[in-house]
mmCIF file of C-alpha atoms in Angstrom:
data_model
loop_
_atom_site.group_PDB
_atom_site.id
_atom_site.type_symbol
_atom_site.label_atom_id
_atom_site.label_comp_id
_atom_site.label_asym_id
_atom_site.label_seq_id
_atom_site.Cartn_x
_atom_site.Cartn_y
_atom_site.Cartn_z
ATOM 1 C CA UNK A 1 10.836 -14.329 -2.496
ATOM 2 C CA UNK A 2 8.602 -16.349 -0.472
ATOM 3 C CA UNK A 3 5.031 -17.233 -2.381
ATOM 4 C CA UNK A 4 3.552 -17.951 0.998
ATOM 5 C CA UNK A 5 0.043 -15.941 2.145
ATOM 6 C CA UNK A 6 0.021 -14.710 5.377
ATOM 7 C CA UNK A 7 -3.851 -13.118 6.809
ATOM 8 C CA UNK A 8 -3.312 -10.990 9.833
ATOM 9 C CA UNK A 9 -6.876 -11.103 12.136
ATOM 10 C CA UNK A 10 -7.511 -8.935 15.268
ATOM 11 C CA UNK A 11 -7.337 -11.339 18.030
ATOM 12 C CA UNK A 12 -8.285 -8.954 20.912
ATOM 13 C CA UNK A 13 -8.592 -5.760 22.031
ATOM 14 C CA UNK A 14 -9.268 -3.369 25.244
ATOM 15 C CA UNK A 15 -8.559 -0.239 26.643
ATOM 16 C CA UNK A 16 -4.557 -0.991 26.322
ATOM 17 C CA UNK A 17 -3.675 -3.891 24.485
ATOM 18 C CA UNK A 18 -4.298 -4.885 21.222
ATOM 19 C CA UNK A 19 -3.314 -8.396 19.930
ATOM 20 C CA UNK A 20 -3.040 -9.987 16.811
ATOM 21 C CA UNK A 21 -2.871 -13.532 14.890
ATOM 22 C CA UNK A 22 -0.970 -14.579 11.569
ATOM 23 C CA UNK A 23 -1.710 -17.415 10.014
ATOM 24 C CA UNK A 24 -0.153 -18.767 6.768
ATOM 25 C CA UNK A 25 -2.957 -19.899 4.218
ATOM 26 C CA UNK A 26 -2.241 -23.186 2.370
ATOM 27 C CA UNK A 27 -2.736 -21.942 -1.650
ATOM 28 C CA UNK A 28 -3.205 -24.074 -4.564
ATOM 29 C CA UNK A 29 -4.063 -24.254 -8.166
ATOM 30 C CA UNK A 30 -2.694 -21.314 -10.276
ATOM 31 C CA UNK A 31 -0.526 -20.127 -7.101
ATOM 32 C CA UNK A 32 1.004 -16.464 -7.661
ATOM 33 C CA UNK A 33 4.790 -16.346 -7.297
ATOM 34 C CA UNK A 34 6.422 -14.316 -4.553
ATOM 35 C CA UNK A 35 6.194 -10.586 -5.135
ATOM 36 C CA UNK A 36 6.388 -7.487 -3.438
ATOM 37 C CA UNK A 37 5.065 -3.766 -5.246
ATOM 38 C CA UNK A 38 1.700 -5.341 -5.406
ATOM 39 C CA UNK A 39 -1.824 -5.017 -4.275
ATOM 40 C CA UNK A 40 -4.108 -7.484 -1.883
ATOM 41 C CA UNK A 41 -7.657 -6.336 -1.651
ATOM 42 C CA UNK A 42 -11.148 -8.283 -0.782
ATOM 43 C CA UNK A 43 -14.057 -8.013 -3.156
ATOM 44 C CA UNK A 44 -17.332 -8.760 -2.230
ATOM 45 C CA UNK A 45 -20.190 -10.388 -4.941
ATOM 46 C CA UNK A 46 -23.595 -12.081 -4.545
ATOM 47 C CA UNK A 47 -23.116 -12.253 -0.607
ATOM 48 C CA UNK A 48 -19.197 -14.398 -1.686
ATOM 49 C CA UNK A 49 -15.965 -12.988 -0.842
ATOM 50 C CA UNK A 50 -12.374 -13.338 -3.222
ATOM 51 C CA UNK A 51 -8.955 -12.579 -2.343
ATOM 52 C CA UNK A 52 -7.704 -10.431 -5.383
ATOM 53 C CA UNK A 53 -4.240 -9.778 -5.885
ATOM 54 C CA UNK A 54 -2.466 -7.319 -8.535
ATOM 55 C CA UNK A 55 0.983 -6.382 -10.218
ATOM 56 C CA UNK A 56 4.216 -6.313 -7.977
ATOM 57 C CA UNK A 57 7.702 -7.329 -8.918
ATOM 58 C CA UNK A 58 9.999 -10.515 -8.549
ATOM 59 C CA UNK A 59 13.372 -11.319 -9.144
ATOM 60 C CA UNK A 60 14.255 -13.064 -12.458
ATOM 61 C CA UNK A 61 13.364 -16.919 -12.943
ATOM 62 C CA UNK A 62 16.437 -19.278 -11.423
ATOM 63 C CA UNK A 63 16.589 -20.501 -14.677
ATOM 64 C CA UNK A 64 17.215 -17.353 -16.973
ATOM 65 C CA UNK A 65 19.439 -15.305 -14.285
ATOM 66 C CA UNK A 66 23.125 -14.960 -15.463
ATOM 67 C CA UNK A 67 25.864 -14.184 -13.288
ATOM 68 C CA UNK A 68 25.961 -10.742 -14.074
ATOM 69 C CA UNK A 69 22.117 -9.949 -13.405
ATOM 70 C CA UNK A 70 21.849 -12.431 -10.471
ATOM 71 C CA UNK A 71 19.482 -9.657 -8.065
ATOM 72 C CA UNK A 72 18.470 -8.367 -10.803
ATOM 73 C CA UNK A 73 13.936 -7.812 -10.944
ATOM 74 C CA UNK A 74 11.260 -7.587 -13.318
ATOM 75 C CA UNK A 75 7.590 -6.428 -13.415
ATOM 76 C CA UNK A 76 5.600 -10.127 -12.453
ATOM 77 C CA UNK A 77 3.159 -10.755 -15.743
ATOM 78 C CA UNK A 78 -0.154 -8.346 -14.958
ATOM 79 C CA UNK A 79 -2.327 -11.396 -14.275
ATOM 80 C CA UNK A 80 -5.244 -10.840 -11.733
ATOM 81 C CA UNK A 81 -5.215 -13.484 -9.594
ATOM 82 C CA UNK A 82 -8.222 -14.581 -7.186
ATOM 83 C CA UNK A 83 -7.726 -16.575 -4.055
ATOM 84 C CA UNK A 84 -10.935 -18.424 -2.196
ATOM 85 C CA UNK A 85 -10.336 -17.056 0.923
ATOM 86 C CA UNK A 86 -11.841 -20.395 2.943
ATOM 87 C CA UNK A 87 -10.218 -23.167 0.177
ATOM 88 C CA UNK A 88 -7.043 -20.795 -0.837
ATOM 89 C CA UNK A 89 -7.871 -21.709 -4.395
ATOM 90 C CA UNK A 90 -5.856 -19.917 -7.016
ATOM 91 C CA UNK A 91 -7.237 -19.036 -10.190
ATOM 92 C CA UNK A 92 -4.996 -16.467 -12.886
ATOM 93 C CA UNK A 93 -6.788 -14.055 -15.262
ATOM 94 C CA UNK A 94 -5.643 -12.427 -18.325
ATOM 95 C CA UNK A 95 -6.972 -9.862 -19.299
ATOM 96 C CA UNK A 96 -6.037 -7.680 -22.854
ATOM 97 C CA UNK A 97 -6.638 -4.599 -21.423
ATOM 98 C CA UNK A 98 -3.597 -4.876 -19.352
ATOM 99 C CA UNK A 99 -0.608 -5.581 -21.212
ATOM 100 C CA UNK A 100 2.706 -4.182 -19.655
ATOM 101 C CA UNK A 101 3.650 -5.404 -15.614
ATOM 102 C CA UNK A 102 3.466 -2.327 -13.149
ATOM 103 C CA UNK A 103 4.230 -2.176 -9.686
ATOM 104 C CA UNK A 104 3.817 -0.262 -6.137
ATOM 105 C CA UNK A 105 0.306 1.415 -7.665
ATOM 106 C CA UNK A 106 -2.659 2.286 -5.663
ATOM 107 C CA UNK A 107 -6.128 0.101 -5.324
ATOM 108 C CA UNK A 108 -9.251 1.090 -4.111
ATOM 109 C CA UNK A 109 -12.091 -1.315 -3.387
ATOM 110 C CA UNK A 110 -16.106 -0.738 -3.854
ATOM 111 C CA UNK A 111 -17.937 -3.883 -3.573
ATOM 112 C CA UNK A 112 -17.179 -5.687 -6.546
ATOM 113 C CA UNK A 113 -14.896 -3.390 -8.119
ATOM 114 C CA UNK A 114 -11.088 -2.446 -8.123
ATOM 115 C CA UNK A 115 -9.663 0.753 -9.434
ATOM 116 C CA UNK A 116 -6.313 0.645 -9.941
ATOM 117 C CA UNK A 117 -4.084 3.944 -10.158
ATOM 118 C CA UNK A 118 -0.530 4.855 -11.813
ATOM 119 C CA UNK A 119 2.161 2.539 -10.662
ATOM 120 C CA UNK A 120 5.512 2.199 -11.845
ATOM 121 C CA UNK A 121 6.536 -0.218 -14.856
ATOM 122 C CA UNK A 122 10.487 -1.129 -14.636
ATOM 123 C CA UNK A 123 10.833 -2.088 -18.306
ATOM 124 C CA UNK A 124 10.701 1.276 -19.529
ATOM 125 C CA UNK A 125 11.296 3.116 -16.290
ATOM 126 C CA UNK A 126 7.830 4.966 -16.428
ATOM 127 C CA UNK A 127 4.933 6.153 -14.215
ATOM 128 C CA UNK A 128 2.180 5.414 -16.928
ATOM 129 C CA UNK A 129 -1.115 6.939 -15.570
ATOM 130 C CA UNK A 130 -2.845 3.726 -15.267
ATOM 131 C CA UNK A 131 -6.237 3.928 -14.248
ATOM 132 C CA UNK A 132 -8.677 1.111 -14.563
ATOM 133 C CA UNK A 133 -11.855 -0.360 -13.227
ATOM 134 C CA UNK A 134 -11.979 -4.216 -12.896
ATOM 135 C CA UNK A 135 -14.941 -5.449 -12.201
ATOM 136 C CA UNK A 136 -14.914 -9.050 -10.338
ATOM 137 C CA UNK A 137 -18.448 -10.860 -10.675
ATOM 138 C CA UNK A 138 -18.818 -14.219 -8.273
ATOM 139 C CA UNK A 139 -21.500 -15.993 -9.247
ATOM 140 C CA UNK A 140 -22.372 -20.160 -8.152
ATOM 141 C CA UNK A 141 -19.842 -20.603 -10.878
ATOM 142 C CA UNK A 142 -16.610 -19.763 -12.242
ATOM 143 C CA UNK A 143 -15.687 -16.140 -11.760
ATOM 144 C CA UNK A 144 -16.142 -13.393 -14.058
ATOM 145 C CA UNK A 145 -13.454 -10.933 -14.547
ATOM 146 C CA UNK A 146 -13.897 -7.873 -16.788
ATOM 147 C CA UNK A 147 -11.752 -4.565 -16.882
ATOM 148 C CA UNK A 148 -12.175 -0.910 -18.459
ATOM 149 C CA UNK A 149 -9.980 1.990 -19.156
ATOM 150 C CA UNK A 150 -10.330 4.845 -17.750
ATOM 151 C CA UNK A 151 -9.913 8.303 -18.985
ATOM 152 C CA UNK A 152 -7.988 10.824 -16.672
ATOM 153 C CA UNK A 153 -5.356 8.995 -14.850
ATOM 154 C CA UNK A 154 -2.349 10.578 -13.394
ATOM 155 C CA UNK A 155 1.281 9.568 -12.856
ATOM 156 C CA UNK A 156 2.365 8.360 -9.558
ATOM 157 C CA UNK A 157 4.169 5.407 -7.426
ATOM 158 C CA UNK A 158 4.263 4.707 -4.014
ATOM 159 C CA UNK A 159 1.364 7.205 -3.171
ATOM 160 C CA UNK A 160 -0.695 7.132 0.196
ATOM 161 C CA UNK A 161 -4.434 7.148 0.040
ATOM 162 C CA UNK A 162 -7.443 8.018 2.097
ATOM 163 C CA UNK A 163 -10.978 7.998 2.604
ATOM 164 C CA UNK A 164 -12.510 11.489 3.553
ATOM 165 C CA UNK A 165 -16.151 10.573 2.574
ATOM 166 C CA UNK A 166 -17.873 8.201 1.510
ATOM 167 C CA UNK A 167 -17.426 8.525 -2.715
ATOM 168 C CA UNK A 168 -14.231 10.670 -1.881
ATOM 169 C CA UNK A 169 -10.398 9.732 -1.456
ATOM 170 C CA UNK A 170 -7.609 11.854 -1.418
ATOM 171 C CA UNK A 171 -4.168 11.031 -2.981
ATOM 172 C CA UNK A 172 -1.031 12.200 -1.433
ATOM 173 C CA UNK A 173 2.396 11.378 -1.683
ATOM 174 C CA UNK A 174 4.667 9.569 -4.036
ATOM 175 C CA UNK A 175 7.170 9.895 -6.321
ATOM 176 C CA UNK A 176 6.638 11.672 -10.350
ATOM 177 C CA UNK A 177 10.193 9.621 -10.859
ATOM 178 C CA UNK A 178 13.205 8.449 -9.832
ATOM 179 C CA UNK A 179 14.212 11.411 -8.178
ATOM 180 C CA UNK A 180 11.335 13.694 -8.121
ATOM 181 C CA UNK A 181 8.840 13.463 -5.245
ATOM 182 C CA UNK A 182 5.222 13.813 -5.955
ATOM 183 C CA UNK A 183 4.024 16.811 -3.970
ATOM 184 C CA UNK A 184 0.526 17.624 -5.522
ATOM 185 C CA UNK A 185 -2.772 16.060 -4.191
ATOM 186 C CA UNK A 186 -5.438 14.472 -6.071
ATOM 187 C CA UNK A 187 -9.019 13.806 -4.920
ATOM 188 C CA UNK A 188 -10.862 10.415 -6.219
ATOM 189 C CA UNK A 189 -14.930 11.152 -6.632
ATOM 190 C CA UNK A 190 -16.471 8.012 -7.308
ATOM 191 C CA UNK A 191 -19.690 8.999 -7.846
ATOM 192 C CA UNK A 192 -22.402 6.819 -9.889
ATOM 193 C CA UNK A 193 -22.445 8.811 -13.069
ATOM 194 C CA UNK A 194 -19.138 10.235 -12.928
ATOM 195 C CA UNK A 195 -15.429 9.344 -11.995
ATOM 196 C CA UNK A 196 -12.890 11.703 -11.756
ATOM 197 C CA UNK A 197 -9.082 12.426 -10.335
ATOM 198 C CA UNK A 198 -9.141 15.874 -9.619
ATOM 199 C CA UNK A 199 -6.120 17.846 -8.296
ATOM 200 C CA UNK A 200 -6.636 19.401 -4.837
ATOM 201 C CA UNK A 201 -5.650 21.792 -2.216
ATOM 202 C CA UNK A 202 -1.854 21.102 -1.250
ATOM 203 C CA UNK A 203 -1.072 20.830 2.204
ATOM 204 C CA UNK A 204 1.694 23.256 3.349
ATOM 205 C CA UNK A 205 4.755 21.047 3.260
ATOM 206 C CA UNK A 206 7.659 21.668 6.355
ATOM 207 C CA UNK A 207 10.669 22.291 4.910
ATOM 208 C CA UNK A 208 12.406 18.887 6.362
ATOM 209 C CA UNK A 209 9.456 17.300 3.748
ATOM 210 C CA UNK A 210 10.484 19.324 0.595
ATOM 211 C CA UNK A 211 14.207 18.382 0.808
ATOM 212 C CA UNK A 212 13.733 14.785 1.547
ATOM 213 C CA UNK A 213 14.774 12.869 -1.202
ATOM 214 C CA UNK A 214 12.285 10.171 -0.011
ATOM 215 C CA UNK A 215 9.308 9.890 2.731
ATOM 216 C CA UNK A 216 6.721 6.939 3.151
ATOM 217 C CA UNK A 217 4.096 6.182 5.435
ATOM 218 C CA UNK A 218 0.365 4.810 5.616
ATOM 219 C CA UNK A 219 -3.043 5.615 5.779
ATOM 220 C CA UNK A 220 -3.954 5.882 9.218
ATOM 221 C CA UNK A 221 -7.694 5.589 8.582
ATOM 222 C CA UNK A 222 -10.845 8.530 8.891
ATOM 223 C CA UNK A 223 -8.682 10.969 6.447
ATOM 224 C CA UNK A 224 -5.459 10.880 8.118
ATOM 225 C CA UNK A 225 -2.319 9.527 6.727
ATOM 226 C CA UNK A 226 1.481 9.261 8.319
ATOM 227 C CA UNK A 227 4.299 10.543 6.791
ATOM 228 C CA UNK A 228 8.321 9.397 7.650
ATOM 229 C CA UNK A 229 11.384 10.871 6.048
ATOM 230 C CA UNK A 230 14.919 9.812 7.430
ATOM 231 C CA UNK A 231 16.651 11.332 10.168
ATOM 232 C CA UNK A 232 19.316 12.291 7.675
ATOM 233 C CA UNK A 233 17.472 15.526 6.599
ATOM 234 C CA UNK A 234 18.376 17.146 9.910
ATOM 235 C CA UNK A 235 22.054 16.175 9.797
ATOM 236 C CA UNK A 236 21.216 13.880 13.239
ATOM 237 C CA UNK A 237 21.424 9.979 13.257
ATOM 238 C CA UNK A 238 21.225 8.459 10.163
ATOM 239 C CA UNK A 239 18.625 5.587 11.369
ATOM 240 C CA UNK A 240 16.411 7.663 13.092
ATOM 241 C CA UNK A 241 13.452 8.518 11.304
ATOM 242 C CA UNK A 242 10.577 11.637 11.778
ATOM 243 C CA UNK A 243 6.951 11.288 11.205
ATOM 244 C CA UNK A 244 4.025 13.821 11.002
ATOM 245 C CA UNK A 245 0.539 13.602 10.154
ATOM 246 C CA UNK A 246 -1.450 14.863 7.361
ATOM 247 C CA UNK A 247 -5.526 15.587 8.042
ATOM 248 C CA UNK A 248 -7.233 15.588 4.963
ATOM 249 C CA UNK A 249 -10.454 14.712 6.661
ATOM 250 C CA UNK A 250 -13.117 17.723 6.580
ATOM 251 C CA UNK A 251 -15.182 18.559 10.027
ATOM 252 C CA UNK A 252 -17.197 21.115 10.078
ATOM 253 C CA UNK A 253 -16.996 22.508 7.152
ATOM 254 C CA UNK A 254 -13.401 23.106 7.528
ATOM 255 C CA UNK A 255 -10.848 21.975 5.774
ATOM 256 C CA UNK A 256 -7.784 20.304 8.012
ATOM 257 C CA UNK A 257 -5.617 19.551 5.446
ATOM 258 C CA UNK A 258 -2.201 20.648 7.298
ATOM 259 C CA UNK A 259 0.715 19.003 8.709
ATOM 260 C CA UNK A 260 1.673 19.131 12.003
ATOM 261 C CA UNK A 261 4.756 16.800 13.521
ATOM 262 C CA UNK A 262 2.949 15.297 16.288
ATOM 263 C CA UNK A 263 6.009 12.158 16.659
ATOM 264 C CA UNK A 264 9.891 11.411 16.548
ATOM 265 C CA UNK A 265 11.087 8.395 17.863
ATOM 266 C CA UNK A 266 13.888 6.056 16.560
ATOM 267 C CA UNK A 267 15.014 2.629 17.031
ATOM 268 C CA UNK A 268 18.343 1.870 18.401
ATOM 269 C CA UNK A 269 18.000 -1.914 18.310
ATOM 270 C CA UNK A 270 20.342 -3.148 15.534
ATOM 271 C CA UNK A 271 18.356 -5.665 13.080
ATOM 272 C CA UNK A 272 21.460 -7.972 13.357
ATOM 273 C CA UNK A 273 20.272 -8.628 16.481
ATOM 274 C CA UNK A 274 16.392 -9.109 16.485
ATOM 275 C CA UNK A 275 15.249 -12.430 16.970
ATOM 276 C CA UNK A 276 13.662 -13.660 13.780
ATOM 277 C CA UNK A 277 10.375 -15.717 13.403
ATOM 278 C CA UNK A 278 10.033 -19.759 14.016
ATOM 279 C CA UNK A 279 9.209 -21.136 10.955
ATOM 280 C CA UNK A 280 5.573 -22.280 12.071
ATOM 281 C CA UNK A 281 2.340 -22.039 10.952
ATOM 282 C CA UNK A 282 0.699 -19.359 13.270
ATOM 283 C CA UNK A 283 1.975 -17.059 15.285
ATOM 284 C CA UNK A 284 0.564 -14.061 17.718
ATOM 285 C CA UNK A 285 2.216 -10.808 18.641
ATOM 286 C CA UNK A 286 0.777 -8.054 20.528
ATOM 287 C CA UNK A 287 1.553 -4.103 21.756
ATOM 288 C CA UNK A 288 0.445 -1.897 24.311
ATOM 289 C CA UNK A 289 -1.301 1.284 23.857
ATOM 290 C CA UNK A 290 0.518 4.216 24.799
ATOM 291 C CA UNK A 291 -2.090 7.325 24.692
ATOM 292 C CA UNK A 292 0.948 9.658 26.261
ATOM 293 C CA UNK A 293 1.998 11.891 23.393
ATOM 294 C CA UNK A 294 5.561 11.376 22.057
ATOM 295 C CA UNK A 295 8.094 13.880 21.614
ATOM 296 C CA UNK A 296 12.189 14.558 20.587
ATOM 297 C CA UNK A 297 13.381 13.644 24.268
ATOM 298 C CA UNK A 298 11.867 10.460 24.267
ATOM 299 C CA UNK A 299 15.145 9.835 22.105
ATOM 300 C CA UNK A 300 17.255 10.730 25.091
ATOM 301 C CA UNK A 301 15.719 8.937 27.593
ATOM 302 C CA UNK A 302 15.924 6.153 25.852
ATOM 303 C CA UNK A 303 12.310 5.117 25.509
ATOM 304 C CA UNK A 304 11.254 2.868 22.127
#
């Protein structure tokens, strides 16, 4: 896996094109190696910014892998590393409160402070439900890194999460284990004297969603998140997949927390054939905004 940092910016944008820049950032010092299951967030301290990256999972040193567990991966050390955003200097914190490597968990960001919640850890093949508060301090000197444990935590990987207000998030999605999809919500109050994961109203999930044996997606932003699960569900083409959109954002009082499948598209390019990146140091892509919604027969006319 590459170790390589990559910061996406917003180039430009108008009524129907949006274009963006990615630029590899030159790291050094106590450089993190190449991961993926982790977390990148931005804290912000005494008017100074830090990088802050968490967990994830790596394949096994070149120097310990055997023939037999070649591919094989492992949880990467649960260092906190910081990364100078203007300088890409890398500094790596231990800290005892975290002793066992956990992967694909969730992180939410308040100022100066990371919470960090469930994840998976690979060596025992368990959701532990992690939850923690690190607190990153960034004074004129060295950093100051501090974490606390949580009481009330709950078990998940891979979950999506939203803001609905301003001291609220909501917590959807995800898997309980290997085989077992997460299909309870939890709401995040982070209010000054308290903290607390509370379960919440579950959405009513479509059929197609409860026999998935996986679905994925992203949070779309103002308390709406988008769900996939495979084409395969519907016994159509294997490689196309179905998305909907979960609300959990409250308007007037009322609570929209309800799925609705407002897009189906899939893509029939085959990967062999994409045309990969030059290896270069920057490089800009852009896409057009299509307001028209999207439906099933956009599959058979063959639009992408």
């Amino acid at each position: 896996l590459s170790d390589k940092l990559y910061v996406i910016c917003l180039a430009s944008k108008n009524n129907k094109k949006v274009t963006f820049t990615c630029t590899e950032k030159e790291l050094v010092g106590e450089i993190p190696e190449g991961r993926y299951g982790h977390t990148i967030n931005v804290v912000h301290s005494l008017g100074k910014s830090m990088i802050v990256i968490i967990g994830g999972r790596s394949y096994i040193a070149l120097g310990q892998r055997t023939t037999e567990k070649w591919n094989s991966v492992v949880d990467c050390m649960p260092h906190i590393f910081l990364v100078d955003p203007e300088f890409g200097c890398c500094t790596s914190y231990a800290l005892p409160e975290l002793q066992n490597g956990f992967s694909f968990h969730l992180s939410l960001v308040q100022n100066d402070i990371i919470y960090i919640i469930g994840g998976h850890s690979l060596e025992n093949n368990i959701r532990p439900p992690n939850f923690y508060k690190i607190k990153i301090d960034l004074p004129l000197g060295s950093p100051a890194v501090s974490c606390v444990i949580l009481p009330g935590g709950i078990s998940v990987s891979s979950a999506i999460m939203t803001q609905t207000r301003e001291k609220e998030f909501v917590v959807v999605g995800g898997y309980h284990s290997d085989n077992q999809k997460r299909m309870i919500c939890n709401t995040i109050n982070l209010d000054d004297n308290k903290i607390e994961i509370v379960e919440t109203e579950t959405p009513e999930w479509t059929p197609d969603i409860k026999h998935c044996k996986i679905w994925f997606g992203s949070d779309m932003g103002n308390g709406s998140i988008l769900f996939g699960i495979p084409g395969d569900n519907r016994q159509l083409t294997s490689d196309a997949n179905y998305f909907y959109i979960l609300k959990c954002q409250v308007e007037n009082d009322q609570s929209l927390e309800q799925m609705a499948q407002v897009c189906s598209q899939s893509s029939t390019e085959d990967a062999g054939e994409s045309t990969p990146f030059e290896d270069s140091e920057e490089f800009t892509f852009s896409f057009d905004i299509d307001t028209d919604t999207c439906n099933e027969d956009d599959n058979e006319n063959g639009s992408e």
